[in-house]
C-alpha atoms as one frame of an Amber mdcrd trajectory, in Angstrom:
protein
 -99.126 -64.903  60.183 -98.403 -62.884  57.018 -98.272 -64.678  53.736 -96.019
 -63.456  50.993 -97.828 -63.970  47.662 -95.001 -62.972  45.749 -91.279 -63.455
  46.619 -89.140 -61.053  44.577 -85.450 -61.958  44.325 -83.115 -59.331  43.322
 -79.443 -59.987  42.697 -76.914 -57.306  43.502 -73.433 -56.966  42.881 -71.623
 -55.098  45.795 -68.102 -53.997  45.948 -67.615 -53.736  49.533 -64.567 -52.098
  51.195 -63.977 -52.323  54.986 -62.504 -49.065  56.471 -60.477 -50.066  59.597
 -60.029 -46.509  60.645 -63.090 -44.251  60.793 -61.055 -41.107  61.116 -63.092
 -38.115  60.201 -66.245 -40.371  59.210 -66.441 -41.500  62.864 -66.582 -37.830
  64.018 -68.919 -36.708  61.157 -68.482 -33.804  58.807 -68.135 -30.545  60.849
 -70.869 -28.116  60.122 -68.216 -25.613  58.744 -67.285 -28.051  56.107 -70.847
 -28.697  54.679 -71.761 -27.128  51.344 -68.047 -25.938  50.778 -66.981 -28.615
  48.197 -69.429 -27.806  45.259 -66.472 -27.330  42.917 -67.201 -27.160  39.228
 -63.557 -26.149  38.404 -60.145 -26.896  39.957 -56.899 -24.931  39.236 -53.286
 -25.615  39.868 -52.383 -23.383  42.840 -49.258 -21.335  43.524 -48.172 -19.777
  46.812 -49.877 -16.344  47.241 -47.715 -14.794  49.916 -44.248 -14.714  51.017
 -43.102 -13.603  54.531 -39.367 -12.966  54.533 -37.179 -13.264  57.736 -33.488
 -12.695  58.487 -32.386 -16.272  57.536 -35.192 -17.587  55.320 -38.821 -17.170
  54.422 -42.289 -18.760  54.621 -44.597 -19.004  51.694 -48.354 -19.490  52.129
 -51.259 -20.655  49.998 -54.492 -18.782  50.658 -56.423 -21.133  52.895 -59.521
 -19.230  51.995 -59.316 -20.235  48.430 -62.393 -22.432  47.694 -60.267 -25.509
  46.951 -58.268 -25.353  49.989 -61.285 -24.371  52.053 -62.988 -27.553  50.711
 -60.075 -29.802  51.936 -60.095 -27.797  55.284 -56.381 -27.348  55.405 -53.682
 -24.684  55.284 -50.529 -25.216  53.339 -47.093 -23.516  53.562 -43.468 -23.824
  52.615 -40.472 -22.990  54.986 -37.244 -22.234  53.499 -34.367 -21.927  56.077
 -30.843 -20.747  55.010 -27.667 -22.329  56.043 -27.201 -21.682  59.686 -30.764
 -20.363  60.122 -32.917 -21.159  63.130 -36.776 -21.378  62.843 -37.826 -20.075
  66.290 -40.013 -22.138  68.658 -43.557 -22.425  67.520 -46.671 -24.418  67.970
 -49.918 -24.558  66.268 -53.676 -25.355  67.374 -53.982 -27.810  64.619 -52.172
 -31.015  63.660 -49.300 -30.573  61.312 -47.574 -33.039  58.838 -44.506 -32.017
  56.899 -42.237 -33.256  54.145 -38.517 -32.223  53.656 -38.305 -31.361  50.080
 -34.607 -30.351  50.094 -31.833 -31.149  52.305 -29.443 -34.223  51.866 -27.794
 -36.389  54.276 -25.285 -39.239  54.054 -26.944 -41.422  56.673 -30.354 -41.875
  58.147 -30.301 -40.735  61.724 -32.541 -42.087  64.582 -33.177 -40.132  67.765
 -33.041 -41.402  71.396 -32.628 -39.282  74.631 -29.088 -39.118  75.408 -26.631
 -37.220  77.764 -23.966 -34.780  77.053 -23.484 -33.134  73.573 -22.551 -35.153
  70.554 -22.065 -33.865  67.142 -23.991 -35.537  64.349 -22.250 -35.894  61.030
 -23.683 -35.303  57.431 -27.206 -33.944  58.703 -29.193 -31.323  57.010 -31.414
 -30.337  59.745 -32.316 -30.834  63.296 -35.774 -30.539  64.758 -36.804 -30.258
  68.445 -40.318 -31.143  69.357 -41.900 -30.983  72.675 -44.072 -33.765  73.773
 -47.711 -33.348  75.152 -46.347 -33.894  78.706 -42.644 -32.876  78.038 -40.997
 -29.969  79.856 -37.762 -28.126  79.326 -35.426 -28.056  82.224 -31.774 -27.310
  82.960 -29.511 -29.310  85.279 -26.235 -28.080  86.886 -23.530 -30.528  87.540
 -20.273 -30.052  89.585 -16.977 -31.261  88.307 -14.888 -31.339  85.154 -17.952
 -31.288  82.917 -19.376 -28.153  84.465 -22.846 -27.058  83.260 -24.852 -29.783
  81.327 -28.051 -28.775  79.512 -31.181 -30.914  79.622 -33.792 -30.330  76.936
 -36.431 -31.848  74.616 -35.498 -34.583  72.234 -33.674 -33.374  69.310 -34.129
 -35.248  65.999 -32.157 -35.127  62.736 -34.240 -34.627  59.451 -33.161 -34.919
  55.984 -34.541 -35.029  52.467 -37.448 -37.436  52.168 -38.440 -37.380  55.834
 -42.216 -37.105  56.902 -42.619 -35.286  60.189 -45.837 -35.511  62.230 -46.495
 -32.811  64.850 -49.338 -32.854  67.448 -51.596 -29.690  68.235 -49.799 -27.493
  70.890 -46.214 -29.125  70.515 -43.547 -26.653  70.595 -40.799 -27.229  67.890
 -37.874 -25.504  66.426 -35.691 -26.122  63.313 -32.040 -25.454  62.748 -30.328
 -25.871  59.407 -26.977 -27.280  59.819 -26.391 -28.134  56.077 -24.663 -26.454
  53.417 -27.728 -25.628  51.415 -31.310 -24.164  52.179 -33.657 -26.415  53.985
 -36.957 -26.684  52.296 -40.082 -28.033  53.946 -43.557 -28.215  52.813 -46.193
 -28.390  55.517 -50.016 -29.016  55.883 -52.158 -27.875  58.903 -55.420 -29.680
  59.130 -57.375 -26.714  60.554 -60.761 -28.675  60.177 -59.601 -31.372  62.455
 -61.615 -31.776  65.627 -58.437 -31.491  67.646 -58.447 -27.692  66.587 -60.949
 -26.202  68.909 -60.682 -22.666  67.592 -62.008 -21.458  64.132 -60.985 -22.500
  60.607 -58.210 -20.196  60.348 -54.560 -21.300  60.791 -53.267 -20.075  64.159
 -49.575 -19.889  64.900 -48.220 -19.338  68.493 -44.693 -18.159  68.612 -42.641
 -18.416  71.707 -39.895 -16.160  70.515 -39.462 -13.537  67.597 -41.677 -11.039
  66.088 -43.295 -10.886  62.880 -43.995  -7.215  61.595 -45.448  -8.528  58.297
 -48.117 -10.763  59.803 -48.914 -13.749  57.598 -50.715 -17.101  56.908 -52.485
 -16.112  53.681 -55.530 -14.310  54.957 -56.536 -10.805  55.695 -57.264 -11.362
  59.168 -53.597 -12.376  59.695 -52.165  -9.164  58.325 -51.592  -7.510  61.526
 -47.957  -7.683  63.063 -47.633 -10.920  65.082 -45.796 -10.787  68.621 -44.483
 -13.793  70.446 -46.657 -14.884  73.416 -44.315 -13.706  76.098 -44.787 -10.092
  74.721 -48.328  -9.887  76.253 -47.341 -10.672  79.707 -46.334  -8.076  82.303
 -42.533  -8.043  82.530 -42.747  -7.977  86.183 -44.982 -11.289  86.187 -42.552
 -13.013  83.752 -39.564 -12.117  86.078 -41.298 -13.353  89.169 -42.292 -16.616
  87.286 -38.686 -17.331  85.859 -36.893 -15.796  88.831 -34.972 -13.409  86.890
 -34.658  -9.582  86.839 -37.065  -7.357  84.940 -34.612  -6.287  82.414 -33.953
  -9.868  81.329 -37.706 -10.448  81.174 -38.152  -7.724  78.820 -35.585  -9.237
  76.374 -37.725 -12.244  76.136 -40.566 -10.182  74.670 -38.487  -9.245  71.465
 -40.188  -5.917  71.213 -37.289  -4.371  69.169 -36.520  -7.374  67.213 -37.300
  -7.259  63.492 -35.525 -10.367  62.444 -38.724 -12.280  61.701 -39.258 -15.955
  62.665 -36.159 -17.353  61.021 -32.875 -16.043  62.451 -29.271 -16.489  61.857
 -27.370 -18.280  64.721 -24.473 -16.361  66.072 -21.550 -18.470  67.108 -21.649
 -22.275  67.568 -24.827 -24.075  68.030 -24.180 -27.020  70.444 -27.283 -29.014
  71.766 -27.481 -32.718  73.096 -27.730 -34.487  69.780 -28.818 -37.990  69.188
 -26.404 -40.595  67.704 -26.149 -41.517  63.969 -27.649 -45.213  63.555 -28.665
 -47.059  60.583 -32.257 -47.452  59.377 -31.662 -50.983  57.906 -29.572 -53.814
  58.903 -28.722 -54.155  55.329 -27.091 -50.851  55.329 -24.126 -51.805  57.524
 -21.762 -50.657  54.685 -22.613 -47.142  56.003 -20.801 -47.828  59.130 -17.804
 -50.106  58.270 -16.387 -49.877  61.703 -19.572 -50.881  63.464 -22.646 -49.140
  64.725 -22.493 -46.229  67.026 -22.670 -46.616  70.703 -26.098 -47.187  72.205
 -27.553 -43.906  73.639 -28.549 -43.429  77.268 -31.501 -42.028  78.691 -31.072
 -38.187  79.530 -33.798 -38.177  82.130 -36.503 -36.585  80.051 -39.485 -38.810
  79.233 -41.844 -37.702  76.529 -45.287 -39.360  75.953 -46.391 -38.937  72.590
 -42.865 -38.424  71.091 -41.707 -41.772  72.305 -44.287 -43.948  70.558 -42.417
 -46.701  68.655 -42.978 -49.358  66.238 -41.151 -52.278  64.599 -41.728 -51.883
  60.873 -40.559 -55.429  60.015 -37.822 -57.962  60.949 -35.088 -56.092  59.069
 -35.796 -52.594  60.413 -34.802 -51.030  63.632 -36.840 -49.311  66.030 -37.711
 -45.967  64.943 -39.558 -43.061  66.825 -43.102 -42.703  66.056 -42.916 -39.133
  64.907 -41.118 -39.078  61.671 -40.316 -41.578  58.752 -38.353 -41.286  55.561
 -40.247 -42.219  52.495 -37.812 -41.449  49.692 -35.742 -44.842  50.156 -36.682
 -47.198  47.063 -36.326 -50.126  49.433 -39.523 -49.004  51.205 -41.727 -48.410
  48.255 -45.214 -49.965  48.322 -45.248 -50.096  44.389 -41.968 -50.290  42.635
 -41.432 -50.761  38.836 -37.921 -50.259  37.501 -38.911 -48.741  34.201 -41.842
 -46.786  35.536 -41.247 -45.438  39.128 -42.441 -46.081  42.789 -44.981 -45.037
  45.118 -44.697 -45.066  48.947 -47.324 -44.288  51.683 -46.988 -43.671  55.272
 -50.114 -44.036  57.580 -50.900 -45.080  61.086 -49.596 -48.517  60.577 -46.103
 -47.337  59.755 -46.019 -44.178  61.783 -48.554 -44.701  64.792 -48.530 -41.004
  65.735 -50.500 -40.383  62.591 -53.473 -42.036  64.197 -53.462 -39.167  66.600
 -53.122 -36.347  64.197 -55.461 -38.059  61.632 -53.164 -37.422  58.581 -51.109
 -39.541  56.225 -48.808 -38.900  53.202 -47.895 -40.582  49.893 -44.647 -39.932
  48.007 -44.503 -40.710  44.204 -41.746 -40.657  41.622 -42.507 -41.694  37.884
 -40.598 -41.490  34.893 -41.222 -39.522  31.725 -43.195 -42.459  30.032 -45.310
 -43.475  33.191 -48.803 -42.909  34.074 -50.719 -43.327  37.378 -53.838 -45.224
  36.561 -57.140 -43.380  37.211 -58.158 -43.751  40.970 -60.016 -41.826  43.564
 -59.611 -41.270  47.359 -62.199 -43.308  49.303 -61.919 -41.535  52.673 -59.848
 -38.534  52.464 -59.013 -35.394  50.740 -55.725 -35.071  48.987 -53.389 -32.232
  48.494 -50.822 -33.009  45.885 -47.673 -30.967  45.716 -45.033 -31.321  42.980
 -41.452 -31.450  44.150 -39.824 -31.867  40.796 -40.585 -32.324  37.149 -43.837
 -31.755  35.534 -47.044 -33.895  34.765 -50.608 -33.637  33.258 -53.167 -34.102
  35.725 -56.994 -34.496  35.025 -59.709 -34.659  37.739 -63.259 -35.712  37.434
 -66.000 -34.568  39.859 -69.131 -36.555  40.979 -71.096 -35.103  38.048 -68.598
 -36.775  35.613 -67.455 -33.378  34.660 -63.710 -32.759  33.983 -62.750 -29.931
  36.619 -59.086 -30.021  35.772 -56.905 -30.657  32.833 -53.578 -28.815  33.352
 -49.963 -29.297  33.581 -48.512 -29.201  37.151 -44.844 -28.412  37.874 -42.418
 -27.898  40.734 -43.742 -25.675  43.442 -47.431 -26.089  42.464 -50.185 -27.841
  44.336 -53.501 -29.452  43.444 -56.579 -30.119  45.770 -58.251 -33.391  45.091
 -61.563 -33.863  46.996 -62.636 -37.180  48.377 -64.276 -39.287  45.650 -62.901
 -37.172  42.746 -61.217 -39.339  40.327 -57.975 -38.360  38.758 -55.036 -39.653
  36.508 -51.404 -38.460  36.334 -49.283 -38.583  33.086 -45.656 -37.705  33.742
 -44.154 -35.474  31.225 -40.563 -35.120  32.764 -40.019 -37.368  35.455 -42.656
 -36.258  37.775 -42.156 -36.289  41.711 -44.676 -35.305  44.184 -45.803 -35.610
  47.829 -49.450 -35.972  48.813 -50.890 -35.190  52.207 -54.220 -36.786  53.089
 -56.731 -35.897  55.680 -57.092 -39.373  57.062 -54.621 -41.532  59.241 -55.350
 -44.629  57.090 -56.350 -43.006  53.590 -57.466 -45.622  51.160 -57.812 -45.489
  47.466 -59.737 -47.345  44.805 -58.448 -47.783  41.275 -60.879 -47.443  38.248
 -58.511 -49.250  35.992 -56.095 -52.212  36.400 -55.816 -55.600  37.942 -57.594
 -54.589  41.363 -59.855 -52.025  39.920 -63.678 -51.518  40.252 -63.990 -52.300
  36.580 -62.068 -55.465  37.038 -64.357 -56.523  39.804 -67.581 -56.162  37.809
 -69.052 -59.134  35.984 -68.806 -59.191  32.189 -72.684 -59.024  32.071 -72.692
 -55.878  34.201 -70.257 -54.237  31.692 -71.852 -55.236  28.585 -75.402 -53.910
  29.853 -73.929 -50.837  31.438 -71.776 -49.738  28.448 -73.843 -51.340  25.706
 -70.872 -53.168  24.284 -70.156 -56.652  23.188 -68.842 -59.457  25.460 -65.448
 -59.302  23.696 -65.133 -55.510  24.145 -65.932 -56.039  28.045 -63.238 -58.733
  28.333 -60.754 -56.306  26.695 -61.850 -53.490  29.384 -61.408 -55.804  32.150
 -58.242 -57.753  31.372 -55.971 -55.696  29.054 -54.509 -53.583  31.788 -52.497
 -55.980  33.941 -50.997 -53.437  36.221 -52.394 -52.097  39.504 -50.961 -48.617
  39.951 -48.407 -47.582  37.368 -48.474 -48.272  33.554 -46.776 -46.905  30.378
 -48.387 -43.894  28.895 -48.462 -45.335  25.518 -50.711 -47.640  23.780 -50.313
 -50.564  21.333 -48.747 -54.060  21.051 -45.551 -53.108  22.679 -47.263 -51.962
  25.851 -49.216 -55.179  26.114 -45.913 -57.088  25.659 -44.331 -54.852  28.544
 -47.322 -55.535  30.852 -47.105 -59.322  30.453 -43.177 -59.223  30.990 -43.778
 -57.002  34.058 -46.587 -59.224  35.504
């Protein structure tokens, strides 16, 4: 039996946060990601390349830039002109997108349905193929004649967040009266991407003579996938003649990946439905008829969730986060912040990504914070703000103004603060399905959780000074970007 002559008792203060979703941590850090985040300086980044097509363009950020390389992602901005069609495409990496521009009068839910029904007031439509979904055609006799059967079609509008799984074919058609603008992120370091850390786009139609995707290895012309097959093999597989099979290869087609639609564009569309029971005023004559099954079952695409008691069932593939009623943080005189993760959009658990939407007024500040378990890619959609970022060595690696169309990469653990200068609006994509933050200042912050004695000894300050540090800021996320007695009064009133 061992006797202890001395019993040493140590007291530790531990701030413990349990992360319910391990996401990337459960998979470990991929070898190609190691030693790529030694960043002593960050920059505000602009798109570096633009690929023009007949009916729009795609803008790319260089995925080989050290900051973007650290985050392990690829970022692009898609602009589709009115009446433009983004041709069917899929990627080897999970993709998350936000509709920056494109307004609609109503929220549009999607369900499989029969026939062709016109949606009203929509800005865009997106079709996505499920993991086990297949396209088909069905011929019917009688007065209705031929009736198409195809993948589920969804209506998208400004504020929608859309998740697309690897290998899922999707297309986008702009039916609105203005260009449709979508900012997208590919998580190329995600373990579901079994290729290299270069963004790979696979096109089912169209050709791109200019190449693209922001890297020298992608500058060669891009052909669609059917171009590589022997036309006779395609003809046999599709049971068509060779001449028609050759048309599928688009060999003489230089329109690019976004083309103008000739004539009417009629597909089986989902009905328009409310997203809230409280929005019955949008349909004074009552809700639309319930849709019927069109015979096509989609696996991943049909995942659903009940958000709460006053919201309808919604598909687990997209969610609108621009509605103030859905805000996680809302302060009338400051702004709002809304997050979408695997709890509100279950498919994000599969793609291991999430998003945060922020809108703050000119006098507002986002309190200093850091991401606990994710890298963040912040893209400005409107206005401008001053952003400061501090790395693990306590060095200020970024102190710049960010404005519309620019993005900032904020690595995991790097602390940052945002000060609005002109009604700043942004969308952030995060590389974790359940990204978590920790604030450095405020009612739920790390400093607030520390005992006064720890603060006095750590910073060599008085007890009274420690009290002011802990308790002067009553907010949790947003505050006024001004100091003085008036700010304290505002904080007390808002609390």
